[in-house]
mmCIF file of C-alpha atoms and ligand atoms in Angstrom:
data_model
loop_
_atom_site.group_PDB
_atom_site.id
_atom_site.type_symbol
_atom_site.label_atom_id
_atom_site.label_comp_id
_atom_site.label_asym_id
_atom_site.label_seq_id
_atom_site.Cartn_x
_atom_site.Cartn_y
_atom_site.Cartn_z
ATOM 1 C CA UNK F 906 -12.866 3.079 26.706
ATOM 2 C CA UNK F 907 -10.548 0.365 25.484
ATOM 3 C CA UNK F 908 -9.512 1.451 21.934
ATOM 4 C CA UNK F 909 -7.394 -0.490 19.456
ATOM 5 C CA UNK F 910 -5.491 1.541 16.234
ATOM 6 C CA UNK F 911 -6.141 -1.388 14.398
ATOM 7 C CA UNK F 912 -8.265 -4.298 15.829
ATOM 8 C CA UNK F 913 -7.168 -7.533 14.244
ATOM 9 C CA UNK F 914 -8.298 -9.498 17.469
ATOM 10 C CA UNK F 915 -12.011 -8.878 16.503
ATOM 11 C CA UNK F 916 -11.005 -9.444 13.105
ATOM 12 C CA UNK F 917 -9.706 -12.704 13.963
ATOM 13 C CA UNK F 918 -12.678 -14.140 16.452
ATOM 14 C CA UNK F 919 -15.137 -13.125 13.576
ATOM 15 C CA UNK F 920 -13.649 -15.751 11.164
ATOM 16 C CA UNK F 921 -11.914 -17.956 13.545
ATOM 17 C CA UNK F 922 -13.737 -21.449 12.811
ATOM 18 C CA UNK F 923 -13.076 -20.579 8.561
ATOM 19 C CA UNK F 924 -9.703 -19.808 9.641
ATOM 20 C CA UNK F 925 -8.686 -22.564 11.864
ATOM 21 C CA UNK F 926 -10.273 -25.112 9.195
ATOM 22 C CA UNK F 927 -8.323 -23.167 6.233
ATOM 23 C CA UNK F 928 -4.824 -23.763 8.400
ATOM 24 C CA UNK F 929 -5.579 -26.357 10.040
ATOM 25 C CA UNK F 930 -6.055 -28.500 6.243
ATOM 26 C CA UNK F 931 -2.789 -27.184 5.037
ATOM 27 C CA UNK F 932 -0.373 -28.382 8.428
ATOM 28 C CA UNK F 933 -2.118 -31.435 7.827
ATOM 29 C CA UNK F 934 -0.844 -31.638 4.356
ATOM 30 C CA UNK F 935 2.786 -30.709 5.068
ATOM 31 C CA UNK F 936 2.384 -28.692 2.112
ATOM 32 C CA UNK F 937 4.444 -25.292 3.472
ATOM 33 C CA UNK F 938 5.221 -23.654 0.125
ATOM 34 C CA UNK F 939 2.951 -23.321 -2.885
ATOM 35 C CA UNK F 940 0.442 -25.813 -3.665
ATOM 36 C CA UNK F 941 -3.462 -25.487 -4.111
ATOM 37 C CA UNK F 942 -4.060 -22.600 -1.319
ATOM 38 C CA UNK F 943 -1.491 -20.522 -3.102
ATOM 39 C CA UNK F 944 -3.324 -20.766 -6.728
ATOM 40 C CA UNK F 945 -6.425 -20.825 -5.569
ATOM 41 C CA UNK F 946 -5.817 -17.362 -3.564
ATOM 42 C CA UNK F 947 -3.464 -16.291 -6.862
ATOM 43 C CA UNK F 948 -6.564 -17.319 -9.122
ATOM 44 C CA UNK F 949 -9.057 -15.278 -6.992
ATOM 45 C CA UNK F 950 -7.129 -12.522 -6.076
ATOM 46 C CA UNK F 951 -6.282 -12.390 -10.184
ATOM 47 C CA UNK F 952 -10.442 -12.124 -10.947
ATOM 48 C CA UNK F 953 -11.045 -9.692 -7.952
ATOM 49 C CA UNK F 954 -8.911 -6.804 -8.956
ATOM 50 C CA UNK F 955 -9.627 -7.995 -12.712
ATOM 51 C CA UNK F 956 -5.801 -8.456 -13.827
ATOM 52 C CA UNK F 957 -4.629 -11.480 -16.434
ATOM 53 C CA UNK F 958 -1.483 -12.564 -13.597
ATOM 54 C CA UNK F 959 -1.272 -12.464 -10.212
ATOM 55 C CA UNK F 960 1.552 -13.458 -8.216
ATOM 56 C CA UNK F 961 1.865 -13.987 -4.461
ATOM 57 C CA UNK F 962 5.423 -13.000 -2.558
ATOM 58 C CA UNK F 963 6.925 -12.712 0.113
ATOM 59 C CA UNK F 964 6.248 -8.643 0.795
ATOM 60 C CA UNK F 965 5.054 -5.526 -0.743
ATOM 61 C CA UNK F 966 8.351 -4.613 -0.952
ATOM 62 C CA UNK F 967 9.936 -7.791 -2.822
ATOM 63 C CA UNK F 968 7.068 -7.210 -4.832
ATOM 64 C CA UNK F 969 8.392 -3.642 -6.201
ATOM 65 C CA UNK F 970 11.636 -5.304 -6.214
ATOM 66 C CA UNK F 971 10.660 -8.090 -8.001
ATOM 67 C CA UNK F 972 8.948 -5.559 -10.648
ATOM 68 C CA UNK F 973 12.034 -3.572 -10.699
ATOM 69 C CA UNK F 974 14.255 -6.312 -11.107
ATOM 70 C CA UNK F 975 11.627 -7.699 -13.753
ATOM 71 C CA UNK F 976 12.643 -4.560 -15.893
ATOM 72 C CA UNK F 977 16.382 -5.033 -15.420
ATOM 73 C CA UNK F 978 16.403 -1.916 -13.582
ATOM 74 C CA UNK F 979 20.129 -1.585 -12.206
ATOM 75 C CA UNK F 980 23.097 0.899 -11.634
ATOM 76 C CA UNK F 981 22.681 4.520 -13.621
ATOM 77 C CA UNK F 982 19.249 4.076 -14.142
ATOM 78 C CA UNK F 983 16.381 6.491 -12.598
ATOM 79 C CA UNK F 984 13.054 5.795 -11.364
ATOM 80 C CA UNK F 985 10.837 8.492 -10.352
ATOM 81 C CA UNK F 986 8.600 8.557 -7.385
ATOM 82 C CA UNK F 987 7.246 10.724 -4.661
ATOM 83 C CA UNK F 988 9.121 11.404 -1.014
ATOM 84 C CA UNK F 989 6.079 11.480 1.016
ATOM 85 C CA UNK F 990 5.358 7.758 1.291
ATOM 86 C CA UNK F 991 7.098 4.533 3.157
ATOM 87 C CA UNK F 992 10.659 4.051 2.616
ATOM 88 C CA UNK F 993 10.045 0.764 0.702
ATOM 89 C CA UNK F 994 8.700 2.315 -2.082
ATOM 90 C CA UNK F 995 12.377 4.296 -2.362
ATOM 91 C CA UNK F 996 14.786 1.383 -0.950
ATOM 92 C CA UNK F 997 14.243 -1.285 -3.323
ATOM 93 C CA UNK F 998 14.938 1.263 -6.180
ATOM 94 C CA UNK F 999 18.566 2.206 -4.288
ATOM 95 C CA UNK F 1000 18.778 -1.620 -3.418
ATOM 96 C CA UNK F 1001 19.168 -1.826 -7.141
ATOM 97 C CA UNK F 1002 21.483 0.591 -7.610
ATOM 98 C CA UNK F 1003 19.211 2.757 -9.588
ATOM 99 C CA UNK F 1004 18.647 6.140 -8.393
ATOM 100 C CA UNK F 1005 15.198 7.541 -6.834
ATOM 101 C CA UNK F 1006 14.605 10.694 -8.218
ATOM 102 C CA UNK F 1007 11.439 12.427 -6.010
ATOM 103 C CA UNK F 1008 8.631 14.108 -7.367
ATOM 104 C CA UNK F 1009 6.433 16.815 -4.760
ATOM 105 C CA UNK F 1010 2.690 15.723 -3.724
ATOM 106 C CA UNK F 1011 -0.373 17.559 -4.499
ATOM 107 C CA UNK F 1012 -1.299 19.003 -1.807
ATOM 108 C CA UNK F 1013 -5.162 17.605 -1.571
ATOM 109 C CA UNK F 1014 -4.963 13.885 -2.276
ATOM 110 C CA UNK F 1015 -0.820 13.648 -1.217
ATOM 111 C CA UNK F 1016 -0.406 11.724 -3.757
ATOM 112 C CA UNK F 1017 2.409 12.402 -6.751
ATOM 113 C CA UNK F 1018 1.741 15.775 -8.834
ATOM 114 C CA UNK F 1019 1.796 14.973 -11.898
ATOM 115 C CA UNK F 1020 2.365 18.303 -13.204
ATOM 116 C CA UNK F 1021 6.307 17.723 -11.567
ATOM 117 C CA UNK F 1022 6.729 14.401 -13.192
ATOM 118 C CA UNK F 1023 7.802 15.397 -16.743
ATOM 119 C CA UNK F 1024 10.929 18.021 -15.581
ATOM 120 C CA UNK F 1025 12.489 14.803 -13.900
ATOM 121 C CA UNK F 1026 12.443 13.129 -16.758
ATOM 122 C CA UNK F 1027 15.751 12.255 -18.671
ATOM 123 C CA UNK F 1028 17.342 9.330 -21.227
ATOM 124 C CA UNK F 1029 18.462 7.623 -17.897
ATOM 125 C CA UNK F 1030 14.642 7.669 -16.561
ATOM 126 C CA UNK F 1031 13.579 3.581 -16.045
ATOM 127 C CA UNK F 1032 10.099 4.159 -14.657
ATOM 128 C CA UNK F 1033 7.601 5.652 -12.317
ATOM 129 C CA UNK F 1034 5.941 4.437 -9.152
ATOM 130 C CA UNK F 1035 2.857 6.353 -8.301
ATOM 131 C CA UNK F 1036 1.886 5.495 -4.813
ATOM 132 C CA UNK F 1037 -1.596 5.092 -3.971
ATOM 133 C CA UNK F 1038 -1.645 6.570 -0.312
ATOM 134 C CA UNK F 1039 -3.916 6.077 2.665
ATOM 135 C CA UNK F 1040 -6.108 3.812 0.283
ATOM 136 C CA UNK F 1041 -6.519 6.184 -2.721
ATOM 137 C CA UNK F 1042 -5.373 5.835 -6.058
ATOM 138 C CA UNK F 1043 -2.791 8.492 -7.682
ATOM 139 C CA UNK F 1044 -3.575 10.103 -10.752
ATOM 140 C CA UNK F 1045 -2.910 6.770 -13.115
ATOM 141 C CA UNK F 1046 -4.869 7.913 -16.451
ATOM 142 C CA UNK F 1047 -2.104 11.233 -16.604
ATOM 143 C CA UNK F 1048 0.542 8.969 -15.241
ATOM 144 C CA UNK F 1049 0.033 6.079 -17.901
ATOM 145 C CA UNK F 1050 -0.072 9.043 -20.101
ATOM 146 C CA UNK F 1051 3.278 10.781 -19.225
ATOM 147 C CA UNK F 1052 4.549 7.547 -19.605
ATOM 148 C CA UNK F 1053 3.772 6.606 -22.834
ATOM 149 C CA UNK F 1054 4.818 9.603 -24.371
ATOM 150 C CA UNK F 1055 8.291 9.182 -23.067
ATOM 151 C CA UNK F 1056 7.926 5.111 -23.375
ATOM 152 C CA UNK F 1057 8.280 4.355 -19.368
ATOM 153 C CA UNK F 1058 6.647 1.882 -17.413
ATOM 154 C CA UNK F 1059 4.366 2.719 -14.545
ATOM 155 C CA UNK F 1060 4.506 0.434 -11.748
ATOM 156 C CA UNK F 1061 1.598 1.590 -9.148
ATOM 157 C CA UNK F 1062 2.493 1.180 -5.399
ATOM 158 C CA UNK F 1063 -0.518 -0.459 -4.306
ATOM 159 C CA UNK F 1064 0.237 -1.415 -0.814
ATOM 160 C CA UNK F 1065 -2.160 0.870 0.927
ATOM 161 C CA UNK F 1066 -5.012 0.585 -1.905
ATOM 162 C CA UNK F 1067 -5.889 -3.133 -2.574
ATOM 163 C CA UNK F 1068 -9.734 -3.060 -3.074
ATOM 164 C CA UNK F 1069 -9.819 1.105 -4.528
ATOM 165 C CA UNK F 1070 -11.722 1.432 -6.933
ATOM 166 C CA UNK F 1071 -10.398 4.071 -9.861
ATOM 167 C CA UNK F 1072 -12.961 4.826 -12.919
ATOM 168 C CA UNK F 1073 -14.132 1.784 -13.793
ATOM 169 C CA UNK F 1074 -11.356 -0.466 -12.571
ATOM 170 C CA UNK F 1075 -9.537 -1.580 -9.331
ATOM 171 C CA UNK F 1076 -5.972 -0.343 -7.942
ATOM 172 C CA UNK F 1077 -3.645 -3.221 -8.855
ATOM 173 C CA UNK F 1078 -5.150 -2.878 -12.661
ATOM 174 C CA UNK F 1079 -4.692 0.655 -13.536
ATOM 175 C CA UNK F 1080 -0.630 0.094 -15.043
ATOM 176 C CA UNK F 1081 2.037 -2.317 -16.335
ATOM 177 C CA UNK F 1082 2.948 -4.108 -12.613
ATOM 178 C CA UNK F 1083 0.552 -3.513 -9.674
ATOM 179 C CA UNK F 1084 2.198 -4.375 -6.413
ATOM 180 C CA UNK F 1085 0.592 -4.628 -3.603
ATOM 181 C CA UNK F 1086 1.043 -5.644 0.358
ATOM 182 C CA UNK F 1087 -0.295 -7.910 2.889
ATOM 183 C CA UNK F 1088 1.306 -6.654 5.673
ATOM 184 C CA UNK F 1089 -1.054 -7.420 8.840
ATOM 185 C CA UNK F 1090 -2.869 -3.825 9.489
ATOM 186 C CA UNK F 1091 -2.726 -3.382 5.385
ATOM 187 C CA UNK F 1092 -6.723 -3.659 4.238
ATOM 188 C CA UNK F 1093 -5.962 -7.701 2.917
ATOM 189 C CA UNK F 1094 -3.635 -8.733 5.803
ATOM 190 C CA UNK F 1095 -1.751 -11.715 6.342
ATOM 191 C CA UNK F 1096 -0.532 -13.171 9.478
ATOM 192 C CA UNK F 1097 2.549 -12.483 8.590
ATOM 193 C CA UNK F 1098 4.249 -10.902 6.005
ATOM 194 C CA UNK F 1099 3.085 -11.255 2.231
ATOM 195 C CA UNK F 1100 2.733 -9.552 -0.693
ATOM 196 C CA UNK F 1101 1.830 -9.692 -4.897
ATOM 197 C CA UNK F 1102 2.624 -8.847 -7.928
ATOM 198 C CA UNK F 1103 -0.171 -7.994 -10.797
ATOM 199 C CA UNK F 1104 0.575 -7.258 -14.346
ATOM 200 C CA UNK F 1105 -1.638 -8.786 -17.776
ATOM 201 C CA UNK F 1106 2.065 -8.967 -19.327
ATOM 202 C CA UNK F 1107 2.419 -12.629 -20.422
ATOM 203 C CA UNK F 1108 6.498 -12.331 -20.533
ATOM 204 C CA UNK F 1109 6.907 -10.487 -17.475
ATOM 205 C CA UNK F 1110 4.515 -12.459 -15.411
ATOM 206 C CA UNK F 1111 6.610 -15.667 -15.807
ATOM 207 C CA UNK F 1112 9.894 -13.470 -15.628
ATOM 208 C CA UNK F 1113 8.813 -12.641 -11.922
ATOM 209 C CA UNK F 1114 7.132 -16.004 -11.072
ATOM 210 C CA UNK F 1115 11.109 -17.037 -11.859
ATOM 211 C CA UNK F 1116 12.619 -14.587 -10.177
ATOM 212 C CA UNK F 1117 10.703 -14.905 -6.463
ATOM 213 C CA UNK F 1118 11.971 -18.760 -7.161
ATOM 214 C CA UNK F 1119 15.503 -18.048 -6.982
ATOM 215 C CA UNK F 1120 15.120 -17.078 -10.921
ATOM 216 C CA UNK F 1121 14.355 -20.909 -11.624
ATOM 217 C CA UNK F 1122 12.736 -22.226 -14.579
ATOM 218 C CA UNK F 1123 12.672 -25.832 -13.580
ATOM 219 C CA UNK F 1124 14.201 -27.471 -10.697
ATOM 220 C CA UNK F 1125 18.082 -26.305 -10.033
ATOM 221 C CA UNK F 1126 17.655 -24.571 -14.075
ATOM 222 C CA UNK F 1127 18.330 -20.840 -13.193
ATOM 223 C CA UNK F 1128 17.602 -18.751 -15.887
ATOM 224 C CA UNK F 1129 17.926 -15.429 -13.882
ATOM 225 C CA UNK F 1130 19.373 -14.158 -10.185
ATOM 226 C CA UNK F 1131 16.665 -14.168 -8.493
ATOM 227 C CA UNK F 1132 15.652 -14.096 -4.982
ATOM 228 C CA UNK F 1133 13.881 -16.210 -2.489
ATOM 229 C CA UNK F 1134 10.286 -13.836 -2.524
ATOM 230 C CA UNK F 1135 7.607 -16.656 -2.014
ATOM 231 C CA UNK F 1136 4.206 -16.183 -0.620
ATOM 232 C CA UNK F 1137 3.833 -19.164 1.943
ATOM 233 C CA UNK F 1138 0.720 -21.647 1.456
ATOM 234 C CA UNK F 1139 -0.493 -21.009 5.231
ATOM 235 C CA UNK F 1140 -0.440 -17.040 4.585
ATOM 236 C CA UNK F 1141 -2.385 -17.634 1.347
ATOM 237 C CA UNK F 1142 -4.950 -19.719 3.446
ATOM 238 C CA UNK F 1143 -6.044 -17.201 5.472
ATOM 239 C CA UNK F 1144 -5.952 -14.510 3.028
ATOM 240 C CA UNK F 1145 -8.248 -16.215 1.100
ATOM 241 C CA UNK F 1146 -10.588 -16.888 3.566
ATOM 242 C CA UNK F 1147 -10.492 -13.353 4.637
ATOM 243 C CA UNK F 1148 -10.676 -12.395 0.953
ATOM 244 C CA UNK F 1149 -14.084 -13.637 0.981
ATOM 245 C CA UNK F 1150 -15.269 -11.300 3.450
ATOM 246 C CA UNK F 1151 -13.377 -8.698 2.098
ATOM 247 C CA UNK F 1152 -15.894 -6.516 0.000
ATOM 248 C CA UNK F 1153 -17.775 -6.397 3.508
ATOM 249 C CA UNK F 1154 -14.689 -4.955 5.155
ATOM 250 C CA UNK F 1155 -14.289 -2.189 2.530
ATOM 251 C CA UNK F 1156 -17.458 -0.860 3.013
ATOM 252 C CA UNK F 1157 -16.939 -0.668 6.807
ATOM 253 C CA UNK F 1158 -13.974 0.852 6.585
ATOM 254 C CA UNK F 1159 -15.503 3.662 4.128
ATOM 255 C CA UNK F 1160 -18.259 4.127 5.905
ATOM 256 C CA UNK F 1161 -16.185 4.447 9.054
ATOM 257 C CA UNK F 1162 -13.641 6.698 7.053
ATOM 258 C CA UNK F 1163 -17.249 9.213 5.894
ATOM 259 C CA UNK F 1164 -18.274 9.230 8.821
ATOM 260 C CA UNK F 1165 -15.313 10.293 10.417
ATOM 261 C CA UNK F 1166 -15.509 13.163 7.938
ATOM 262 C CA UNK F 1167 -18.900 14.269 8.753
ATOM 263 C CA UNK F 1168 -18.262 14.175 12.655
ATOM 264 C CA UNK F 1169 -15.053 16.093 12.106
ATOM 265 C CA UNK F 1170 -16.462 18.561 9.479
ATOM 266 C CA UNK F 1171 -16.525 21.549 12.061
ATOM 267 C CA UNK F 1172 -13.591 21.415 14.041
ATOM 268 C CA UNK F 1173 -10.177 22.911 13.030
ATOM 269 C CA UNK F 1174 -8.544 19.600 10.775
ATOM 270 C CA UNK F 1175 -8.204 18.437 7.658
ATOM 271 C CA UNK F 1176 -10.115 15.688 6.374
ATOM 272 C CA UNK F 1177 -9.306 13.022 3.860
ATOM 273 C CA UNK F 1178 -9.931 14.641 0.476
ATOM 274 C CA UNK F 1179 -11.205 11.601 -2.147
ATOM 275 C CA UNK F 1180 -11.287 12.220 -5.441
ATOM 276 C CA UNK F 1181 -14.917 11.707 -7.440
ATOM 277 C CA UNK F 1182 -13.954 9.237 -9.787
ATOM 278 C CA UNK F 1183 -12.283 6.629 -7.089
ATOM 279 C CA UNK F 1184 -13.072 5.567 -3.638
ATOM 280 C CA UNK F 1185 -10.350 5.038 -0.583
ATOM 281 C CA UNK F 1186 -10.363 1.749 1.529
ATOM 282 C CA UNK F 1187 -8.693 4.347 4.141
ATOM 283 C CA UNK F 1188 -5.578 2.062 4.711
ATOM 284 C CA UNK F 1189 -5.359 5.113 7.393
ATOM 285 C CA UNK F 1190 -7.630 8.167 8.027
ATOM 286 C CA UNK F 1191 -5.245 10.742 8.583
ATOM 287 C CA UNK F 1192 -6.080 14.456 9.278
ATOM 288 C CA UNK F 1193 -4.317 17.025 9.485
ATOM 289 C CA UNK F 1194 -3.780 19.163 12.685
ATOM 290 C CA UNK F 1195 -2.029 22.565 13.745
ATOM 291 C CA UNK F 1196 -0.162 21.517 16.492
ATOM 292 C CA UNK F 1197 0.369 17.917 16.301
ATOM 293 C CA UNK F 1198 2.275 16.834 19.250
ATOM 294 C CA UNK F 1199 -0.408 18.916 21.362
ATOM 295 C CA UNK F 1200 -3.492 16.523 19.813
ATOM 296 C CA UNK F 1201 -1.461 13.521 19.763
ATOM 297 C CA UNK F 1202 -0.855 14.242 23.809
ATOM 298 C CA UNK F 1203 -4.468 15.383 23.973
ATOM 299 C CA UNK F 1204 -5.780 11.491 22.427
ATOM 300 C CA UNK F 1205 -3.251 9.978 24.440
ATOM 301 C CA UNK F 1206 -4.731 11.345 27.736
ATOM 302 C CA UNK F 1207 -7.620 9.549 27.109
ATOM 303 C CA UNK F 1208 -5.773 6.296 25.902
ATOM 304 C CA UNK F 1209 -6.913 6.941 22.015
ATOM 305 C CA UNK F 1210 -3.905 5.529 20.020
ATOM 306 C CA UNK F 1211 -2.585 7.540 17.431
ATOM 307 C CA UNK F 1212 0.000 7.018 14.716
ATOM 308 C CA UNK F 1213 2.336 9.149 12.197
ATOM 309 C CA UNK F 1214 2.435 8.051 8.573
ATOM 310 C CA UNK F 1215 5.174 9.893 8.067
ATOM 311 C CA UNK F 1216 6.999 12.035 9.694
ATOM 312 C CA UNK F 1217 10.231 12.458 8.037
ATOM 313 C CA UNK F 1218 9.689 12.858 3.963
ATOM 314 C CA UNK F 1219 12.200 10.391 2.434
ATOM 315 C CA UNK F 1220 14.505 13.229 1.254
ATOM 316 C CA UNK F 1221 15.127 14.215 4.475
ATOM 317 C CA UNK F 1222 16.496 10.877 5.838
ATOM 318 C CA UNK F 1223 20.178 9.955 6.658
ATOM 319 C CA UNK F 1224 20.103 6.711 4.011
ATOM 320 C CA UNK F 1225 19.166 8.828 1.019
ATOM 321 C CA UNK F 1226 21.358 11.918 2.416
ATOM 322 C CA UNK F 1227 23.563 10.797 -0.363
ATOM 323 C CA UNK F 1228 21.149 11.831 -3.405
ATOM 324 C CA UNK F 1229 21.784 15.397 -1.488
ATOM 325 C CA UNK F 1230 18.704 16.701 -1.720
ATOM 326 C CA UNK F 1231 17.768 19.700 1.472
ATOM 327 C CA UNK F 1232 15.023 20.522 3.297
ATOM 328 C CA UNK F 1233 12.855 22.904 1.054
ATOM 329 C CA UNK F 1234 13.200 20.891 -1.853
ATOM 330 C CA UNK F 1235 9.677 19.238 -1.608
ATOM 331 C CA UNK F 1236 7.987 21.896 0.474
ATOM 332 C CA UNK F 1237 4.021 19.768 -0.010
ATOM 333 C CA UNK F 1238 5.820 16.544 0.962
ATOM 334 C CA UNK F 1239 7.447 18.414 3.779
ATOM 335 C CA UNK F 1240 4.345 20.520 5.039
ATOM 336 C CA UNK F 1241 2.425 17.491 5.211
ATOM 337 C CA UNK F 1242 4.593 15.420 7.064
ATOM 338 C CA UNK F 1243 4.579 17.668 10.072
ATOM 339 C CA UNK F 1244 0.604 18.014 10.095
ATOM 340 C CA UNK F 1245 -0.356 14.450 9.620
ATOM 341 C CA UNK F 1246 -1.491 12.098 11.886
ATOM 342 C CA UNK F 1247 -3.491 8.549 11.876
ATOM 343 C CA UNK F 1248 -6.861 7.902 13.895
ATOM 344 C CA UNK F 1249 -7.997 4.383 14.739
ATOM 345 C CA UNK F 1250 -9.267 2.876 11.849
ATOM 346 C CA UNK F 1251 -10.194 -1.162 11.194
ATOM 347 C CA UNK F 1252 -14.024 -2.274 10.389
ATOM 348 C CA UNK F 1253 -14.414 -3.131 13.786
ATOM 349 C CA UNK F 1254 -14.398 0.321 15.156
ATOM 350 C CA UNK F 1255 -17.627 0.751 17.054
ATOM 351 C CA UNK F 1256 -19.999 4.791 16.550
ATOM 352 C CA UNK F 1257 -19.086 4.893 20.460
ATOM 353 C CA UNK F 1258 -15.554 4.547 19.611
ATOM 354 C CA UNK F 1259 -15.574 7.025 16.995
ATOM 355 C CA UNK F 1260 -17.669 9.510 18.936
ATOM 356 C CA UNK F 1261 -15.357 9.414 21.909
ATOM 357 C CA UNK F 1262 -12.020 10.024 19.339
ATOM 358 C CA UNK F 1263 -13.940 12.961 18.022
ATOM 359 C CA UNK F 1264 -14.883 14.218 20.967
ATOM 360 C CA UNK F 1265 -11.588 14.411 22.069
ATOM 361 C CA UNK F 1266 -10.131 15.575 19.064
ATOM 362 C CA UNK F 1267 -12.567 18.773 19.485
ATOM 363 C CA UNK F 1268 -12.303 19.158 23.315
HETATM 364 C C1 LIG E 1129 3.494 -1.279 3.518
HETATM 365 C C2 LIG E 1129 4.046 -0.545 2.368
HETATM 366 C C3 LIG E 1129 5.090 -1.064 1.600
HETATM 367 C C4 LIG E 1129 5.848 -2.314 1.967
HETATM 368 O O1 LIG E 1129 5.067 -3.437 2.181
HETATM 369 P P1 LIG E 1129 5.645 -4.613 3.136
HETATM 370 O O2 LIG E 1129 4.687 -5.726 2.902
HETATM 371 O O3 LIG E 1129 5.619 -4.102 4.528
HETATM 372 O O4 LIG E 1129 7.000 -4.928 2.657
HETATM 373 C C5 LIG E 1129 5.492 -0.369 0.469
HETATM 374 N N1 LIG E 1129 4.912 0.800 0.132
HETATM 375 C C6 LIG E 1129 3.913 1.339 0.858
HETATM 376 C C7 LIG E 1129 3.299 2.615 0.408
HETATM 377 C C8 LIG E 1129 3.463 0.703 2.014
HETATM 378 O O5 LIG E 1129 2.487 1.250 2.746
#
């Protein structure tokens, strides 16, 4: 059985004629960089998760740096996040020159605990960036609140969760700056890279619509140093046609993601663990395993790809060896990395599909 980790074929074929027209309009127009695709995607991406601003760029990762940079984060300063997450989230704080100071996961959701955030804090601390992993939301009501109290800003990295729902609002709204990806196998992918930027701040909307422009204000009128972090208008055509089919996606991929649960509720893993008061759009469904390299080989036999998000917590790697933290120092962060692994996931994964992962997974 032919099975893909992420099928963005089918994906494509389903909307093909929307998306060819969508494309097709803007190479006719010439018009490669902003324009009306661009605000109209910006516009309805802006109502769907319910924010004031949204702002398209060129990655999830200018995107934090753009909301770093937005803050005048820079050299001294500290911004507090979690180790077990991709090494974006991290970089673009040491890009800055600002230092990344890591905070352990809880051990259910692996998301930040926020019971370790308010040790790290200290009159250097910028922000935090609570990562909203696999397609889950962190704890943002306690975050927001942690933050307040010491007068931080809480920028949520939202590049797994676009679409979560948490309480009675959407990842991207729950803080100061939402940032979010459009990375192709993210839930909202591009065909390409992409990215944006959500915050109902009036000042720092237009600071980062500036600063993604090469900090302009009008034409060759720089106001800031920016960079050049521009969501194109052919990547904003297709995510807005495939924004539109979007709420039908989510619920695939959570039903997919429950019943992956249910199938795999009596053999020896750990399932996903989702909070009651949000939902997942199961950027992955990842489980966790005994011995890993055994089921990865065991899949693999029977051509079932698998992947690792991530092995090495962000501690632990050679670029941040210089913040000299050890191995121990996040022992959840560092558990978890060497028991998780990634299933096929996408809305186009078939029951047969699924049956024949789990039945290999138990065999
Ligand atoms: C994908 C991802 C990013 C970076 O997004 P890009 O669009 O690939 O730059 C940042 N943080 C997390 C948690 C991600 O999963």
């Amino acid at each position: 059985m032919k099975i893909n980790f992420i099928d963005l074929q089918a994906q494509y074929q389903e909307y093909k004629t929307e998306i060819d027209k969508e494309v097709s309009e803007v190479f006719a127009s010439a018009g490669f960089i902003g324009g009306p695709k661009l605000e109209a995607f910006e516009k309805n991406i802006a109502a769907y998760t319910g924010v004031k601003h949204a702002i398209g760029c060129s990655s999830g990762t200018d995107a934090l740096l753009l909301a770093l940079m937005a803050l005048d984060v820079k050299a001294g300063d500290e911004i507090i996040t979690t180790p077990f997450t991709f090494i974006a989230t991290a970089e673009v704080i040491a890009f800055l020159g600002a230092k990344p100071v890591f905070a352990d996961i809880d051990e259910k959701t692996y998301n930040i605990d926020t019971s370790k955030i308010e040790n790290l804090i200290t009159a250097k601390t910028k922000a935090i960036i609570p990562v909203s992993l696999y397609g889950q939301c962190a704890d943002m009501d306690e975050i927001n609140a942690i933050a307040d109290k010491h007068g931080l800003t809480v920028i949520e990295d939202a590049c797994q969760s676009f679409g979560a729902q948490y309480k009675d609002k959407r990842s991207c709204a729950l803080s100061s700056i939402g940032c979010t990806s459009f990375f192709p196998s993210k839930p909202l992918g591009a065909y390409g890279d992409g990215g944006a930027i959500f915050t109902d701040d009036d000042e720092l909307a237009s600071k980062m619509r500036m600063l993604l422009n090469h900090g302009q204000n009008e034409r060759y009128k720089h106001k800031y140093i920016g960079i050049n972090g521009r969501l194109d208008a052919v990547q904003a055509a297709i995510l807005d046609v495939k924004l539109r089919h979007f709420d039908k996606e989510v619920k695939l991929r959570q039903d997919i993601g429950q019943r992956y649960t249910l199938l795999l509720a009596d053999a020896d893993v750990v399932t996903p663990y989702i909070a009651d008061d949000r939902t997942s759009v199961y950027a992955q469904y990842s489980i966790r395993v005994k011995d890993r390299a055994a089921t990865i080989a065991k899949l693999s036999e029977r051509s079932i790809p698998t992947a690792v998000h991530y092995p090495m917590p962000l501690h632990l790697q050679e670029a941040f060896a210089y913040l000299g933290y050890k191995e121990g120092d996040f022992p959840v962060s560092e558990k978890i990395s060497n028991e998780i692994m990634s299933l096929p996931m996408s809305p186009y994964l078939t029951d047969e599909q699924q049956d024949f992962i789990v039945a290999a997974i138990k065999g």
